[in-house]
PDB file of C-alpha atoms in Angstrom:
ATOM      1  CA  MET H  79      70.272 128.715  96.859  1.00 51.00           C
ATOM      2  CA  THR H  80      66.810 130.142  96.378  1.00 41.00           C
ATOM      3  CA  THR H  81      64.712 129.185  99.404  1.00 48.00           C
ATOM      4  CA  VAL H  82      65.208 127.791 102.887  1.00 52.00           C
ATOM      5  CA  PHE H  83      62.272 126.666 105.005  1.00 53.00           C
ATOM      6  CA  GLU H  84      61.977 124.931 108.342  1.00 54.00           C
ATOM      7  CA  GLY H  85      59.528 122.975 110.440  1.00 52.00           C
ATOM      8  CA  GLU H  86      57.141 120.410 108.977  1.00 51.00           C
ATOM      9  CA  VAL H  87      58.110 119.232 105.493  1.00 53.00           C
ATOM     10  CA  PRO H  88      54.925 118.441 103.547  1.00 48.00           C
ATOM     11  CA  GLY H  89      54.421 114.939 102.226  1.00 49.00           C
ATOM     12  CA  THR H  90      54.151 116.199  98.656  1.00 47.00           C
ATOM     13  CA  ALA H  91      55.962 119.386  97.659  1.00 54.00           C
ATOM     14  CA  PRO H  92      56.345 120.802  94.158  1.00 61.00           C
ATOM     15  CA  ILE H  93      59.968 121.487  93.332  1.00 65.00           C
ATOM     16  CA  PRO H  94      60.751 124.495  91.113  1.00 65.00           C
ATOM     17  CA  ALA H  95      61.971 123.654  87.619  1.00 69.00           C
ATOM     18  CA  HIS H  96      65.724 123.202  87.333  1.00 80.00           C
ATOM     19  CA  SER H  97      66.111 123.005  91.108  1.00 83.00           C
ATOM     20  CA  ALA H  98      66.920 120.329  93.659  1.00 85.00           C
ATOM     21  CA  LEU H  99      65.307 119.957  97.069  1.00 85.00           C
ATOM     22  CA  LEU H 100      67.650 119.152  99.966  1.00 88.00           C
ATOM     23  CA  VAL H 101      65.845 117.931 103.086  1.00 89.00           C
ATOM     24  CA  TYR H 102      67.494 117.568 106.491  1.00 91.00           C
ATOM     25  CA  ARG H 103      65.479 115.798 109.208  1.00 89.00           C
ATOM     26  CA  LEU H 104      67.093 116.208 112.593  1.00 84.00           C
ATOM     27  CA  GLY H 105      65.384 113.239 114.238  1.00 78.00           C
ATOM     28  CA  GLY H 106      65.267 112.724 117.975  1.00 69.00           C
ATOM     29  CA  GLY H 107      64.495 109.904 120.379  1.00 61.00           C
ATOM     30  CA  GLU H 108      64.167 106.717 118.339  1.00 57.00           C
ATOM     31  CA  THR H 109      63.870 108.634 115.050  1.00 69.00           C
ATOM     32  CA  PRO H 110      67.176 108.807 113.143  1.00 71.00           C
ATOM     33  CA  ALA H 111      68.425 112.036 111.607  1.00 80.00           C
ATOM     34  CA  THR H 112      68.395 111.753 107.804  1.00 87.00           C
ATOM     35  CA  PHE H 113      69.191 113.668 104.635  1.00 88.00           C
ATOM     36  CA  GLU H 114      67.890 113.314 101.087  1.00 88.00           C
ATOM     37  CA  ILE H 115      68.160 115.231  97.840  1.00 85.00           C
ATOM     38  CA  MET H 116      65.406 115.161  95.213  1.00 82.00           C
ATOM     39  CA  THR H 117      64.363 116.694  91.921  1.00 77.00           C
ATOM     40  CA  GLY H 118      61.072 116.710  90.030  1.00 64.00           C
ATOM     41  CA  HIS H 119      58.328 116.185  92.602  1.00 49.00           C
ATOM     42  CA  ALA H 120      58.881 115.289  96.229  1.00 47.00           C
ATOM     43  CA  ARG H 121      57.031 112.052  96.795  1.00 43.00           C
ATOM     44  CA  ASN H 122      55.303 110.874  99.942  1.00 38.00           C
ATOM     45  CA  GLU H 123      57.575 107.860 100.239  1.00 40.00           C
ATOM     46  CA  CYS H 124      60.642 110.083  99.979  1.00 40.00           C
ATOM     47  CA  SER H 125      59.506 112.718 102.404  1.00 41.00           C
ATOM     48  CA  GLY H 126      59.076 110.555 105.493  1.00 43.00           C
ATOM     49  CA  PRO H 127      56.598 111.208 108.298  1.00 40.00           C
ATOM     50  CA  SER H 128      54.523 114.319 107.768  1.00 39.00           C
ATOM     51  CA  HIS H 129      54.651 115.041 111.510  1.00 44.00           C
ATOM     52  CA  GLU H 130      58.417 115.618 111.497  1.00 51.00           C
ATOM     53  CA  LYS H 131      58.876 119.058 113.044  1.00 57.00           C
ATOM     54  CA  ARG H 132      62.653 119.273 113.331  1.00 77.00           C
ATOM     55  CA  ALA H 133      63.435 119.630 109.665  1.00 86.00           C
ATOM     56  CA  LEU H 134      65.204 122.022 107.349  1.00 88.00           C
ATOM     57  CA  ALA H 135      64.908 122.122 103.580  1.00 86.00           C
ATOM     58  CA  CYS H 136      66.254 124.275 100.787  1.00 85.00           C
ATOM     59  CA  PHE H 137      65.942 124.625  97.042  1.00 84.00           C
ATOM     60  CA  VAL H 138      69.188 124.927  95.085  1.00 86.00           C
ATOM     61  CA  ALA H 139      69.433 125.635  91.354  1.00 86.00           C
ATOM     62  CA  HIS H 140      70.810 122.808  89.205  1.00 85.00           C
ATOM     63  CA  ASP H 141      73.295 125.101  87.472  1.00 86.00           C
ATOM     64  CA  ALA H 142      74.751 126.195  90.820  1.00 85.00           C
ATOM     65  CA  LEU H 143      75.196 122.578  91.909  1.00 85.00           C
ATOM     66  CA  ALA H 144      76.788 121.678  88.583  1.00 85.00           C
ATOM     67  CA  ARG H 145      79.104 124.672  88.525  1.00 85.00           C
ATOM     68  CA  LEU H 146      80.259 124.457  92.122  1.00 82.00           C
ATOM     69  CA  PHE H 147      80.122 120.729  92.843  1.00 82.00           C
ATOM     70  CA  GLU H 148      79.850 118.934  89.465  1.00 78.00           C
ATOM     71  CA  TRP H 149      76.482 117.573  90.631  1.00 79.00           C
ATOM     72  CA  THR H 150      73.899 116.471  88.061  1.00 77.00           C
ATOM     73  CA  PRO H 151      70.182 115.632  88.527  1.00 70.00           C
ATOM     74  CA  ASP H 152      70.718 111.948  87.739  1.00 70.00           C
ATOM     75  CA  LYS H 153      72.447 111.657  91.120  1.00 64.00           C
ATOM     76  CA  ALA H 154      69.271 112.608  92.984  1.00 60.00           C
ATOM     77  CA  ASP H 155      66.179 110.666  94.067  1.00 51.00           C
ATOM     78  CA  GLN H 156      68.281 108.065  95.856  1.00 64.00           C
ATOM     79  CA  SER H 157      67.565 106.518  99.229  1.00 71.00           C
ATOM     80  CA  PRO H 158      67.813 108.818 102.241  1.00 83.00           C
ATOM     81  CA  PHE H 159      71.129 108.959 104.064  1.00 84.00           C
ATOM     82  CA  HIS H 160      71.872 108.972 107.768  1.00 80.00           C
ATOM     83  CA  LEU H 161      72.749 112.551 108.701  1.00 83.00           C
ATOM     84  CA  THR H 162      76.202 112.891 110.246  1.00 80.00           C
ATOM     85  CA  SER H 163      76.589 114.646 113.581  1.00 73.00           C
ATOM     86  CA  GLU H 164      78.591 117.407 111.890  1.00 81.00           C
ATOM     87  CA  LEU H 165      75.896 118.172 109.318  1.00 87.00           C
ATOM     88  CA  ARG H 166      73.165 117.917 111.934  1.00 86.00           C
ATOM     89  CA  ALA H 167      74.977 120.486 114.086  1.00 87.00           C
ATOM     90  CA  ILE H 168      75.108 122.964 111.196  1.00 90.00           C
ATOM     91  CA  ALA H 169      71.423 122.440 110.384  1.00 91.00           C
ATOM     92  CA  LEU H 170      70.530 122.867 114.049  1.00 89.00           C
ATOM     93  CA  ALA H 171      72.498 126.122 114.174  1.00 90.00           C
ATOM     94  CA  ILE H 172      70.423 127.425 111.256  1.00 90.00           C
ATOM     95  CA  LEU H 173      67.175 126.553 113.010  1.00 87.00           C
ATOM     96  CA  GLU H 174      68.326 128.053 116.305  1.00 87.00           C
ATOM     97  CA  ALA H 175      70.098 131.183 115.047  1.00 84.00           C
ATOM     98  CA  PRO H 176      71.054 133.100 118.233  1.00 80.00           C
ATOM     99  CA  MET H 177      70.000 136.582 117.101  1.00 84.00           C
ATOM    100  CA  ASP H 178      67.088 138.518 115.612  1.00 86.00           C
ATOM    101  CA  GLY H 179      66.462 140.831 112.683  1.00 88.00           C
ATOM    102  CA  PRO H 180      68.905 141.322 109.774  1.00 90.00           C
ATOM    103  CA  PRO H 181      71.857 139.731 111.635  1.00 91.00           C
ATOM    104  CA  ARG H 182      69.797 136.545 111.992  1.00 89.00           C
ATOM    105  CA  GLU H 183      69.211 136.351 108.230  1.00 89.00           C
ATOM    106  CA  THR H 184      72.879 137.023 107.474  1.00 92.00           C
ATOM    107  CA  TYR H 185      73.892 134.319 109.934  1.00 91.00           C
ATOM    108  CA  ARG H 186      71.453 131.807 108.473  1.00 90.00           C
ATOM    109  CA  VAL H 187      72.539 132.499 104.895  1.00 90.00           C
ATOM    110  CA  GLY H 188      76.175 131.956 105.848  1.00 92.00           C
ATOM    111  CA  LYS H 189      75.428 128.737 107.725  1.00 92.00           C
ATOM    112  CA  SER H 190      73.214 127.514 104.863  1.00 90.00           C
ATOM    113  CA  ILE H 191      76.096 127.936 102.423  1.00 91.00           C
ATOM    114  CA  GLU H 192      78.349 126.069 104.849  1.00 93.00           C
ATOM    115  CA  LEU H 193      75.766 123.285 105.143  1.00 92.00           C
ATOM    116  CA  LEU H 194      75.473 122.967 101.365  1.00 91.00           C
ATOM    117  CA  CYS H 195      79.250 122.845 100.870  1.00 91.00           C
ATOM    118  CA  GLU H 196      79.777 120.290 103.629  1.00 91.00           C
ATOM    119  CA  THR H 197      76.876 118.160 102.377  1.00 90.00           C
ATOM    120  CA  MET H 198      78.220 118.002  98.837  1.00 89.00           C
ATOM    121  CA  ARG H 199      81.695 117.217 100.149  1.00 87.00           C
ATOM    122  CA  ALA H 200      80.304 114.374 102.248  1.00 85.00           C
ATOM    123  CA  LEU H 201      78.439 112.995  99.225  1.00 84.00           C
ATOM    124  CA  ARG H 202      81.509 113.238  97.027  1.00 82.00           C
ATOM    125  CA  GLU H 203      83.775 111.571  99.596  1.00 78.00           C
ATOM    126  CA  GLY H 204      81.262 108.800 100.323  1.00 74.00           C
ATOM    127  CA  TRP H 205      80.860 109.692 103.987  1.00 73.00           C
ATOM    128  CA  LEU H 206      77.047 109.532 103.978  1.00 78.00           C
ATOM    129  CA  VAL H 207      75.555 106.122 104.689  1.00 73.00           C
ATOM    130  CA  PRO H 208      72.273 105.145 102.988  1.00 74.00           C
ATOM    131  CA  VAL H 209      69.344 104.218 105.198  1.00 76.00           C
ATOM    132  CA  VAL H 210      69.156 100.476 104.590  1.00 66.00           C
ATOM    133  CA  PRO H 211      65.589  99.283 103.808  1.00 62.00           C
ATOM    134  CA  GLY H 212      64.060  97.026 106.416  1.00 55.00           C
ATOM    135  CA  ASN H 213      66.301  98.395 109.179  1.00 52.00           C
ATOM    136  CA  ALA H 214      68.942  95.768 108.411  1.00 66.00           C
ATOM    137  CA  LEU H 215      71.450  98.072 110.101  1.00 74.00           C
ATOM    138  CA  SER H 216      70.744 100.281 113.070  1.00 76.00           C
ATOM    139  CA  PRO H 217      71.732 103.963 112.981  1.00 71.00           C
ATOM    140  CA  ALA H 218      74.434 103.158 115.551  1.00 80.00           C
ATOM    141  CA  ASP H 219      75.923 100.414 113.371  1.00 85.00           C
ATOM    142  CA  SER H 220      75.708 102.687 110.341  1.00 80.00           C
ATOM    143  CA  ARG H 221      77.650 105.374 112.199  1.00 80.00           C
ATOM    144  CA  ARG H 222      80.296 102.816 113.126  1.00 88.00           C
ATOM    145  CA  LEU H 223      80.641 101.796 109.497  1.00 87.00           C
ATOM    146  CA  VAL H 224      80.949 105.432 108.437  1.00 82.00           C
ATOM    147  CA  ALA H 225      83.732 105.760 110.998  1.00 86.00           C
ATOM    148  CA  VAL H 226      85.500 102.741 109.475  1.00 91.00           C
ATOM    149  CA  ARG H 227      85.227 104.255 106.004  1.00 86.00           C
ATOM    150  CA  ARG H 228      86.624 107.522 107.332  1.00 84.00           C
ATOM    151  CA  ILE H 229      89.578 105.692 108.901  1.00 91.00           C
ATOM    152  CA  ILE H 230      90.276 104.112 105.515  1.00 90.00           C
ATOM    153  CA  ASP H 231      90.016 107.484 103.768  1.00 84.00           C
ATOM    154  CA  GLU H 232      92.260 109.292 106.247  1.00 85.00           C
ATOM    155  CA  ARG H 233      94.726 106.582 107.302  1.00 90.00           C
ATOM    156  CA  TRP H 234      95.033 104.648 104.051  1.00 88.00           C
ATOM    157  CA  ALA H 235      98.843 104.557 104.321  1.00 86.00           C
ATOM    158  CA  ASP H 236      98.743 102.742 107.685  1.00 89.00           C
ATOM    159  CA  ARG H 237      98.821  98.962 107.978  1.00 88.00           C
ATOM    160  CA  LEU H 238      95.067  98.623 108.269  1.00 92.00           C
ATOM    161  CA  THR H 239      93.638  95.173 108.928  1.00 93.00           C
ATOM    162  CA  LEU H 240      90.132  93.845 109.395  1.00 94.00           C
ATOM    163  CA  GLU H 241      90.985  93.128 113.024  1.00 94.00           C
ATOM    164  CA  SER H 242      92.233  96.651 113.747  1.00 95.00           C
ATOM    165  CA  LEU H 243      89.226  98.238 112.053  1.00 96.00           C
ATOM    166  CA  ALA H 244      86.843  95.966 113.944  1.00 95.00           C
ATOM    167  CA  ARG H 245      88.449  97.001 117.236  1.00 95.00           C
ATOM    168  CA  ALA H 246      88.313 100.688 116.305  1.00 93.00           C
ATOM    169  CA  SER H 247      84.630 100.462 115.394  1.00 91.00           C
ATOM    170  CA  GLY H 248      83.515  98.317 118.316  1.00 93.00           C
ATOM    171  CA  MET H 249      82.086  95.692 115.931  1.00 93.00           C
ATOM    172  CA  ASN H 250      83.094  92.081 115.493  1.00 93.00           C
ATOM    173  CA  ARG H 251      84.695  91.004 112.231  1.00 93.00           C
ATOM    174  CA  ALA H 252      81.626  89.265 110.853  1.00 92.00           C
ATOM    175  CA  LYS H 253      79.317  92.209 111.485  1.00 92.00           C
ATOM    176  CA  LEU H 254      81.847  94.667 110.072  1.00 94.00           C
ATOM    177  CA  THR H 255      82.308  92.554 106.950  1.00 93.00           C
ATOM    178  CA  ARG H 256      78.579  92.133 106.286  1.00 89.00           C
ATOM    179  CA  GLY H 257      77.651  95.700 107.107  1.00 88.00           C
ATOM    180  CA  PHE H 258      80.446  97.262 105.079  1.00 89.00           C
ATOM    181  CA  ARG H 259      79.530  95.272 101.989  1.00 85.00           C
ATOM    182  CA  ALA H 260      75.838  96.122 102.417  1.00 82.00           C
ATOM    183  CA  LEU H 261      76.525  99.851 102.592  1.00 78.00           C
ATOM    184  CA  TYR H 262      79.432 100.291 100.195  1.00 78.00           C
ATOM    185  CA  HIS H 263      79.022  97.312  97.851  1.00 78.00           C
ATOM    186  CA  CYS H 264      82.630  96.243  98.287  1.00 85.00           C
ATOM    187  CA  THR H 265      84.746  94.510 100.902  1.00 92.00           C
ATOM    188  CA  VAL H 266      86.874  96.317 103.461  1.00 94.00           C
ATOM    189  CA  THR H 267      90.000  95.081 101.689  1.00 93.00           C
ATOM    190  CA  GLU H 268      88.748  96.358  98.343  1.00 91.00           C
ATOM    191  CA  ALA H 269      88.010  99.779  99.845  1.00 90.00           C
ATOM    192  CA  ILE H 270      91.517 100.011 101.305  1.00 93.00           C
ATOM    193  CA  SER H 271      93.099  98.973  98.010  1.00 92.00           C
ATOM    194  CA  GLU H 272      91.004 101.439  96.015  1.00 89.00           C
ATOM    195  CA  ARG H 273      91.883 104.321  98.330  1.00 90.00           C
ATOM    196  CA  ARG H 274      95.592 103.544  98.142  1.00 92.00           C
ATOM    197  CA  LEU H 275      95.596 103.195  94.378  1.00 93.00           C
ATOM    198  CA  MET H 276      93.725 106.462  93.884  1.00 90.00           C
ATOM    199  CA  GLU H 277      96.274 108.236  96.072  1.00 91.00           C
ATOM    200  CA  ALA H 278      99.116 106.569  94.188  1.00 94.00           C
ATOM    201  CA  ARG H 279      97.643 107.729  90.890  1.00 92.00           C
ATOM    202  CA  ARG H 280      97.452 111.283  92.227  1.00 90.00           C
ATOM    203  CA  ALA H 281     101.097 111.144  93.351  1.00 93.00           C
ATOM    204  CA  LEU H 282     102.228 109.826  89.966  1.00 94.00           C
ATOM    205  CA  ARG H 283     100.466 112.722  88.288  1.00 90.00           C
ATOM    206  CA  THR H 284     101.498 115.535  90.621  1.00 91.00           C
ATOM    207  CA  THR H 285     104.938 114.627  92.034  1.00 93.00           C
ATOM    208  CA  ASP H 286     108.367 113.529  90.807  1.00 92.00           C
ATOM    209  CA  LEU H 287     108.788 110.851  93.463  1.00 95.00           C
ATOM    210  CA  PRO H 288     110.163 107.506  92.245  1.00 95.00           C
ATOM    211  CA  VAL H 289     107.540 104.901  91.432  1.00 95.00           C
ATOM    212  CA  SER H 290     108.914 102.579  94.108  1.00 94.00           C
ATOM    213  CA  SER H 291     108.620 105.313  96.756  1.00 95.00           C
ATOM    214  CA  ILE H 292     105.028 106.029  95.777  1.00 95.00           C
ATOM    215  CA  GLY H 293     104.192 102.342  95.970  1.00 94.00           C
ATOM    216  CA  TYR H 294     105.758 101.993  99.413  1.00 92.00           C
ATOM    217  CA  ALA H 295     104.007 105.146 100.672  1.00 91.00           C
ATOM    218  CA  SER H 296     100.748 103.667  99.379  1.00 89.00           C
ATOM    219  CA  GLY H 297     101.109 100.587 101.539  1.00 86.00           C
ATOM    220  CA  TYR H 298     102.781  98.156  99.111  1.00 88.00           C
ATOM    221  CA  LEU H 299     105.812  96.337 100.452  1.00 86.00           C
ATOM    222  CA  ASN H 300     107.546  95.976  97.091  1.00 90.00           C
ATOM    223  CA  ASN H 301     107.413  97.509  93.635  1.00 92.00           C
ATOM    224  CA  ALA H 302     106.224  94.294  91.969  1.00 94.00           C
ATOM    225  CA  SER H 303     103.049  94.049  94.058  1.00 93.00           C
ATOM    226  CA  PHE H 304     102.349  97.758  93.506  1.00 95.00           C
ATOM    227  CA  THR H 305     102.800  97.448  89.750  1.00 95.00           C
ATOM    228  CA  ARG H 306     100.489  94.416  89.571  1.00 95.00           C
ATOM    229  CA  ALA H 307      97.756  96.092  91.616  1.00 94.00           C
ATOM    230  CA  PHE H 308      98.007  99.358  89.676  1.00 95.00           C
ATOM    231  CA  GLY H 309      97.895  97.534  86.351  1.00 95.00           C
ATOM    232  CA  ARG H 310      94.809  95.527  87.336  1.00 93.00           C
ATOM    233  CA  ARG H 311      93.010  98.700  88.397  1.00 91.00           C
ATOM    234  CA  PHE H 312      93.991 101.134  85.638  1.00 92.00           C
ATOM    235  CA  GLY H 313      95.123  98.929  82.763  1.00 94.00           C
ATOM    236  CA  VAL H 314      98.654 100.358  82.568  1.00 95.00           C
ATOM    237  CA  SER H 315     101.756 100.231  84.728  1.00 95.00           C
ATOM    238  CA  PRO H 316     102.598 103.129  87.075  1.00 96.00           C
ATOM    239  CA  SER H 317     105.453 104.238  84.813  1.00 94.00           C
ATOM    240  CA  GLU H 318     103.217 104.169  81.745  1.00 94.00           C
ATOM    241  CA  TYR H 319     100.539 106.163  83.543  1.00 93.00           C
ATOM    242  CA  ARG H 320     103.070 108.809  84.577  1.00 93.00           C
ATOM    243  CA  GLY H 321     104.226 109.080  80.977  1.00 89.00           C
ATOM    244  CA  TYR H 322     100.684 109.563  79.712  1.00 83.00           C
ATOM    245  CA  ALA H 323      99.948 112.136  82.434  1.00 78.00           C
ATOM    246  CA  SER H 324     103.106 114.097  81.631  1.00 76.00           C
ATOM    247  CA  ALA H 325     102.284 114.172  77.929  1.00 75.00           C
ATOM    248  CA  ALA H 326      98.723 115.384  78.489  1.00 62.00           C
TER     249      ALA H 326
END
């Protein structure tokens, strides 16, 4: 991390060569809190309102992002994301560091590293929701959909249904179905299946549990349905995949 600055983010800002610009806008009132990551030259349309005062930005070297987080520049210059409450709290702590002098700088450096690590983790895990053009989804609905995705990520082994997820999110089934597809480009059922299969693949690679036990733990009621789903997703059966992984 080379530079951190706060306050008004200019509409057009040159970005140092081989660096990425991470911008956190804290929002307030009717203005949503957002995050975006850019390379090259920060454009007016990417930078949002020039009057935004509650903002934090930092430059991070490409090689540091690649080495620590396997991030590459082609993943930048996407639509802004809604900023989660957790990330916003860290950014706010940086802006409102509760001390002066050298301790303040040490505190801010530490919190900035925490913010970077948590941001990249959220990007990798798919927890950040893009700001949908045309305000098709409100920030509140977007947060509800993020919560649904987090339930899927954390409770993938449970008997999740569209009805139970709709109740948990406070949305009706139709709105949940439409919104989830708009944000994640897949259905709720597809997201659940993908999460379970990825966990099953990890278990096949890292444990000696029987294939049938892994399938059951991954939410499949019998070995046949698990084998079919795994084969459709990865092109080989669970037993074949374990053999390939062991030989590697």
